Amino acid sequence: MIPTIDADRLWQSIMGIAEIGPTPEGGSCRLALTPEDAAARARFLGWCEALHLHSEQDAIGNMFLRREGTDPNSGAVAFGSHLDTVPTGGRFDGVFGVLAGLEVMRAMDDAGIRTHAPLELVNWTNEEGSRFRPAMMGSRVHAANMELESALAITDDRGITVAQALRDSGQAGPLAPSPRGWRCWLEAHIEQGPVMEAAGTDIGVVVGTMHARYFQLAVTGEPSHVGPTEMGRRRDSLAAAAEIILAVEHIALAAEPRGRASASWIENHPNARGNVSHLTRLHCDVRHTDPDGTMGMERALRDTLAEIASRRQVRIDVDPYATFGPIVFDTALGAVLRKKAQDRQLAVSDMIAAAGHDSMLIAPLCPSAMLFVPSVAGITHNPKEYSTKEQLARGAQVLLDTVLELAG
Ligand SMILES: [Zn+2]
């Protein structure tokens, strides 16, 4: 019997997770290590236990669900994604990759198949980085790209540490985070862009990712009164931040279609109605398909910051705290994904991932690849995020066929 994805079962599982942390507009809000995230993890774990998968958890909360193979000496074929969301999350980002993996396990059970290599399904902690930055924290610590102790000490906007959130949510596992000797890694994900839908593509083979630089900015001016202080004497950090936000947008517009940039977070002090602001913190990123392009965007950003700082007499501190990519995924694995999609008569094309993904951290550890399914109208990080049941099932089927090939 050829293992086959059950499209309805996959859809119902995704909708089952979407019931947890629902937003009024029909999306999901499950910030990392909140009670909602913990509840989604518990439901997922229950489904895995019903399949008798062996469950392990590490100290940063990453979940590993293992299905033994016939060869105990073989490295596992691993796959998965993340169950956490952004505040305005949809139902599919990350969730699809985890539950497509679960559906792979279920379909193997249905078909009575035991693979040669063991299989491991993974839910990474805090992929989104909305509550605790940086993003991809679980896979980052797993890959020794970040020390566990540094990650545990990071705080959210309310001062709660990752360590505390792990304890409170019951997600601090006993394992020391470290690579698990995988034979390879696969991640299925929604595209989160409009390219595949427009091109009529069913399966995107992600050949690489953009190069991205993340910046935390602090603009320091001087507190004063909104009334008496003459305009020319103000050192207004919020007005300077407004210029920065628009400058970031201009840099991105000049770099399209290969470049993108956003200012996406702001914190203002004293944020009082009678005060000229004196401290404004911003987060922004620049990204490009080509690292030289990213560096050019960064130069433009730094030049603009210097110009704004001198003209407005404010200080601007720049912390370039994270760099992602560019990652080139494993070409042999990509070829297997492409072949499996073609065998199913699906339209395939190569893609570059514009968003960050856990696979970027895993790629240096073992051969890694990603596959995309289309996102309707390219909408994502939005309650309207949508992929059809059929689009999702096709992606899960290609994942299943690929896992079977790789695990023997
Ligand atoms: Zn994601």
XYZ file of C-alpha atoms and ligand atoms in Angstrom:
409
model
C 0.000 0.000 0.000
C 1.373 3.404 -1.020
C 1.105 5.791 1.919
C -1.252 8.627 1.129
C -1.963 11.902 2.868
C -5.500 12.229 4.210
C -6.333 15.795 3.164
C -9.341 16.048 5.503
C -7.442 14.757 8.509
C -4.598 17.209 7.857
C -7.073 20.085 7.508
C -8.938 19.122 10.692
C -5.672 18.964 12.621
C -4.706 22.453 11.447
C -8.155 23.763 12.391
C -7.824 21.952 15.749
C -4.688 23.930 16.573
C -6.329 27.159 15.279
C -9.004 26.745 17.983
C -6.278 27.581 20.502
C -5.563 31.303 20.817
C -8.172 32.342 18.247
C -8.411 36.020 17.293
C -11.739 37.743 16.514
C -10.874 38.008 12.810
C -10.350 34.252 12.478
C -6.586 34.098 12.955
C -4.394 32.833 15.762
C -2.349 34.428 18.525
C -0.030 32.009 20.270
C 3.081 33.910 21.270
C 5.967 31.661 22.279
C 5.716 30.012 25.710
C 2.374 31.598 26.615
C -0.489 29.446 27.954
C -1.858 29.371 24.376
C 1.414 28.046 22.966
C 1.541 25.458 25.757
C -2.039 24.372 25.024
C -1.286 23.927 21.312
C 1.808 21.910 22.204
C -0.233 19.714 24.565
C -2.820 18.992 21.881
C -0.092 18.202 19.356
C 1.676 15.953 21.881
C -1.563 14.087 22.524
C -1.858 13.310 18.809
C 1.757 12.131 18.739
C 1.236 9.902 21.762
C -1.712 8.288 20.024
C 0.800 7.234 17.340
C 3.202 5.965 20.039
C 5.892 8.417 18.966
C 8.690 8.683 21.482
C 8.707 12.211 22.887
C 11.731 14.188 24.044
C 12.124 17.853 24.946
C 15.208 19.988 25.414
C 15.941 22.831 27.806
C 14.804 25.529 25.342
C 11.493 23.704 24.859
C 12.094 22.186 21.415
C 9.953 19.055 20.979
C 11.235 15.912 19.222
C 8.810 13.119 18.343
C 10.526 9.977 17.153
C 9.311 7.011 15.140
C 11.878 4.231 15.235
C 13.211 2.679 12.053
C 14.531 -0.812 11.453
C 18.146 0.373 11.562
C 19.007 1.645 15.049
C 22.367 2.955 13.811
C 20.956 5.236 11.133
C 20.616 8.975 11.658
C 17.010 10.149 11.604
C 15.234 11.812 8.728
C 13.905 14.876 10.543
C 11.178 17.333 9.598
C 8.860 19.885 11.213
C 8.404 23.618 11.816
C 6.804 25.709 14.595
C 3.441 26.123 16.373
C 3.987 29.627 17.771
C 2.554 32.650 15.937
C 2.899 36.425 15.722
C 0.215 38.545 17.484
C -1.739 38.878 14.219
C -1.035 35.305 13.129
C -2.889 33.200 10.626
C -3.676 29.502 10.949
C -0.999 28.072 8.652
C 2.415 29.692 9.161
C 4.537 27.033 10.889
C 1.521 24.977 11.908
C 1.316 23.473 8.441
C 4.908 22.180 8.627
C 4.411 20.547 12.025
C 1.072 18.979 11.164
C 2.144 17.910 7.665
C 4.890 16.044 9.536
C 2.310 14.517 11.859
C 0.246 13.501 8.832
C 3.351 11.832 7.351
C 3.603 9.740 10.522
C -0.120 8.917 10.462
C -0.040 7.912 6.800
C 2.918 5.601 7.473
C 0.983 3.964 10.315
C -2.077 3.564 8.059
C 0.061 1.893 5.410
C 1.862 -0.283 7.972
C 5.247 1.017 6.861
C 8.388 0.856 8.935
C 11.224 2.872 7.420
C 14.876 1.923 7.540
C 15.969 5.208 9.133
C 14.143 6.584 12.158
C 11.942 9.643 11.668
C 11.862 12.691 13.904
C 9.149 15.327 13.912
C 10.122 18.654 15.484
C 8.287 21.653 16.922
C 10.846 24.457 17.368
C 10.423 26.970 20.198
C 9.885 30.668 19.482
C 10.386 30.713 15.739
C 8.575 34.016 15.370
C 10.552 36.087 17.870
C 7.510 38.287 18.582
C 7.703 37.911 22.350
C 11.410 37.138 22.778
C 13.974 38.210 20.209
C 15.805 36.948 18.266
C 13.535 34.843 16.093
C 14.267 31.143 15.481
C 15.458 30.917 19.060
C 14.897 27.182 19.566
C 16.674 26.097 16.394
C 19.383 28.699 17.045
C 20.204 27.217 20.455
C 19.941 23.669 19.050
C 22.495 24.584 16.387
C 24.817 26.237 18.948
C 24.354 29.527 17.113
C 23.385 30.959 20.504
C 24.324 29.846 24.034
C 21.490 28.306 26.030
C 22.327 30.523 29.016
C 22.085 33.710 26.919
C 18.756 32.626 25.461
C 17.332 31.799 28.900
C 18.204 35.284 30.170
C 16.375 37.159 27.381
C 13.290 39.035 28.578
C 9.983 39.936 26.980
C 8.493 43.457 27.119
C 7.186 42.741 30.637
C 10.570 41.626 31.941
C 9.753 37.888 32.024
C 12.775 35.776 31.089
C 12.732 32.896 28.642
C 13.744 30.651 31.580
C 10.717 31.777 33.588
C 8.377 31.411 30.598
C 9.698 27.897 29.970
C 9.034 26.950 33.606
C 5.615 28.624 33.741
C 4.470 26.931 30.541
C 5.902 23.547 31.546
C 8.165 23.469 28.481
C 11.640 23.262 30.051
C 12.746 19.788 28.993
C 15.638 17.792 30.457
C 17.771 17.437 27.313
C 20.776 19.677 26.705
C 20.106 21.315 23.320
C 22.466 19.903 20.702
C 22.448 18.473 17.178
C 20.918 14.991 17.041
C 22.918 13.383 14.244
C 20.163 13.692 11.668
C 20.650 12.255 8.220
C 18.774 15.234 6.779
C 16.187 17.908 7.592
C 13.040 18.945 5.694
C 10.568 21.754 6.378
C 7.234 22.238 4.640
C 5.909 25.793 4.901
C 3.418 28.142 3.299
C 5.048 30.503 0.811
C 3.871 33.686 2.581
C 4.160 35.491 -0.744
C 2.160 35.792 -3.980
C 4.629 34.265 -6.452
C 3.426 30.648 -6.587
C -0.262 31.485 -6.863
C 0.428 33.921 -9.696
C 2.571 31.362 -11.545
C 0.194 28.443 -10.978
C 2.851 26.527 -9.040
C 1.811 23.712 -6.676
C 5.151 23.038 -5.011
C 8.033 25.451 -4.475
C 11.438 23.906 -3.948
C 13.244 26.433 -1.780
C 16.791 26.594 -3.064
C 17.972 29.310 -0.688
C 17.078 32.244 1.490
C 17.602 35.972 1.485
C 20.423 37.566 3.431
C 18.993 39.646 6.276
C 20.425 42.042 8.851
C 18.415 42.986 11.969
C 19.013 46.231 13.853
C 17.942 47.539 17.211
C 18.157 51.356 17.174
C 18.067 53.755 20.104
C 17.474 57.446 19.384
C 18.419 59.687 22.313
C 17.437 63.343 22.432
C 16.563 65.593 25.347
C 13.326 65.855 27.349
C 11.520 69.169 27.137
C 8.072 70.785 27.244
C 5.831 70.644 24.156
C 4.760 74.274 24.752
C 7.557 76.653 25.616
C 10.447 74.879 23.893
C 11.150 76.552 20.542
C 11.103 74.171 17.594
C 14.717 74.876 16.717
C 15.928 73.962 20.184
C 14.201 70.590 20.437
C 16.051 67.311 20.313
C 12.958 65.225 19.651
C 13.714 61.475 19.476
C 10.238 60.567 18.222
C 10.357 63.011 15.301
C 13.794 61.619 14.404
C 12.366 58.085 14.598
C 9.589 59.095 12.209
C 12.207 60.137 9.669
C 14.071 56.882 10.192
C 10.939 54.797 9.607
C 10.270 56.519 6.292
C 13.955 56.321 5.308
C 13.880 52.540 5.828
C 10.880 52.362 3.532
C 12.642 54.452 0.879
C 15.708 52.194 1.045
C 13.460 49.172 0.463
C 11.572 50.795 -2.417
C 14.880 51.530 -4.114
C 15.994 47.908 -3.667
C 12.860 46.142 -4.917
C 12.310 43.503 -6.223
C 15.361 41.790 -4.736
C 15.535 43.828 -1.539
C 13.100 44.443 1.331
C 13.306 46.478 4.515
C 10.973 47.299 7.390
C 10.833 49.228 10.621
C 8.452 47.035 12.609
C 8.657 47.904 16.315
C 8.822 51.111 18.343
C 9.024 52.070 21.999
C 8.861 55.714 23.038
C 9.829 57.542 26.248
C 8.401 59.145 28.210
C 5.454 58.752 25.796
C 3.690 61.520 27.659
C 1.370 64.054 26.024
C 3.113 67.106 27.440
C 6.646 65.978 26.667
C 8.972 66.211 23.719
C 10.218 62.596 23.569
C 13.833 61.968 24.501
C 14.308 58.224 23.964
C 12.819 56.194 21.133
C 13.803 52.621 20.365
C 13.175 51.073 16.973
C 13.642 47.736 15.319
C 14.335 47.464 11.616
C 15.769 45.005 9.148
C 17.183 45.046 5.637
C 17.286 41.969 3.417
C 18.285 41.139 -0.127
C 18.798 38.034 -2.259
C 22.466 39.045 -2.635
C 24.664 39.832 0.432
C 26.269 42.738 -1.477
C 22.763 44.104 -1.922
C 22.100 43.804 1.816
C 25.347 45.565 2.597
C 24.465 48.368 0.181
C 21.118 48.783 1.936
C 22.849 48.794 5.313
C 25.270 51.496 4.120
C 22.347 53.603 2.938
C 20.667 53.093 6.316
C 23.783 54.066 8.297
C 24.383 57.147 6.106
C 20.798 58.251 6.654
C 21.045 57.693 10.406
C 24.224 59.760 10.571
C 22.598 62.570 8.609
C 19.453 62.585 10.787
C 21.537 62.437 13.980
C 23.656 65.428 13.042
C 20.812 67.559 11.684
C 18.502 66.882 14.641
C 21.204 66.817 17.318
C 20.200 63.383 18.591
C 22.348 60.343 19.234
C 21.490 57.159 17.337
C 22.957 53.899 18.641
C 22.863 51.007 16.193
C 22.969 47.387 17.387
C 23.143 45.014 14.396
C 22.173 42.108 16.637
C 21.397 39.374 14.132
C 22.286 38.260 10.616
C 20.454 35.529 8.735
C 21.537 33.763 5.605
C 22.033 33.693 2.815
C 21.535 29.954 3.020
C 21.878 27.706 0.008
C 19.881 24.563 0.684
C 21.122 21.102 -0.234
C 20.827 20.637 -3.996
C 20.518 16.836 -3.842
C 17.623 17.072 -1.375
C 16.047 19.772 -3.512
C 16.304 17.438 -6.485
C 14.441 14.701 -4.564
C 11.664 17.147 -3.660
C 11.429 18.297 -7.295
C 11.306 14.711 -8.606
C 8.644 13.654 -6.084
C 6.485 16.630 -7.019
C 6.871 15.856 -10.733
C 6.005 12.186 -10.116
C 2.689 13.433 -8.710
C 2.127 15.586 -11.855
C 2.461 18.770 -9.817
C 3.773 22.085 -11.137
C 7.103 22.809 -9.469
C 9.341 25.839 -9.403
C 12.414 26.945 -7.490
C 11.930 29.600 -4.817
C 14.000 31.892 -2.623
C 12.657 32.246 0.916
C 12.203 35.895 1.840
C 11.190 35.174 5.452
C 13.311 33.648 8.195
C 12.859 29.926 8.897
C 14.295 27.412 11.347
C 15.768 25.542 8.371
C 18.322 28.340 7.992
C 19.809 27.333 11.351
C 19.666 23.599 10.637
C 21.233 23.829 7.163
C 24.828 24.028 8.527
C 24.235 20.863 10.597
C 22.966 18.408 7.976
C 21.639 18.403 4.394
C 18.494 20.541 4.565
C 15.710 21.638 2.261
C 12.333 23.345 2.332
C 9.209 23.056 0.273
C 6.545 25.721 -0.117
C 2.838 25.511 -0.847
C 0.997 28.566 -2.226
C -0.471 31.260 0.017
C -3.735 32.676 -1.314
C -3.025 36.285 -2.405
C 0.303 36.056 -0.580
C -1.320 37.193 2.662
C 0.533 36.190 5.850
C 1.032 37.204 9.481
C -2.588 38.167 9.091
C -5.836 36.414 10.082
C -6.705 36.192 6.368
C -3.670 33.959 5.718
C -5.003 30.998 3.736
C -4.017 27.961 1.714
C -6.613 25.501 0.419
C -7.029 22.004 1.770
C -5.823 20.657 -1.584
C -2.738 22.899 -1.706
C -1.755 21.786 1.782
C -2.384 18.101 1.025
C -0.200 18.273 -2.095
C 2.654 19.717 -0.067
C 2.250 17.099 2.652
C 2.178 14.338 0.034
C 5.447 15.522 -1.516
C 6.938 15.681 1.986
C 5.732 12.113 2.640
C 7.059 10.778 -0.687
C 10.412 12.488 -0.036
C 10.689 11.171 3.524
C 9.955 7.643 2.262
C 12.661 7.928 -0.361
C 15.230 9.287 2.105
C 14.387 6.987 5.004
C 14.292 3.879 2.812
Zn 6.879 30.195 9.895
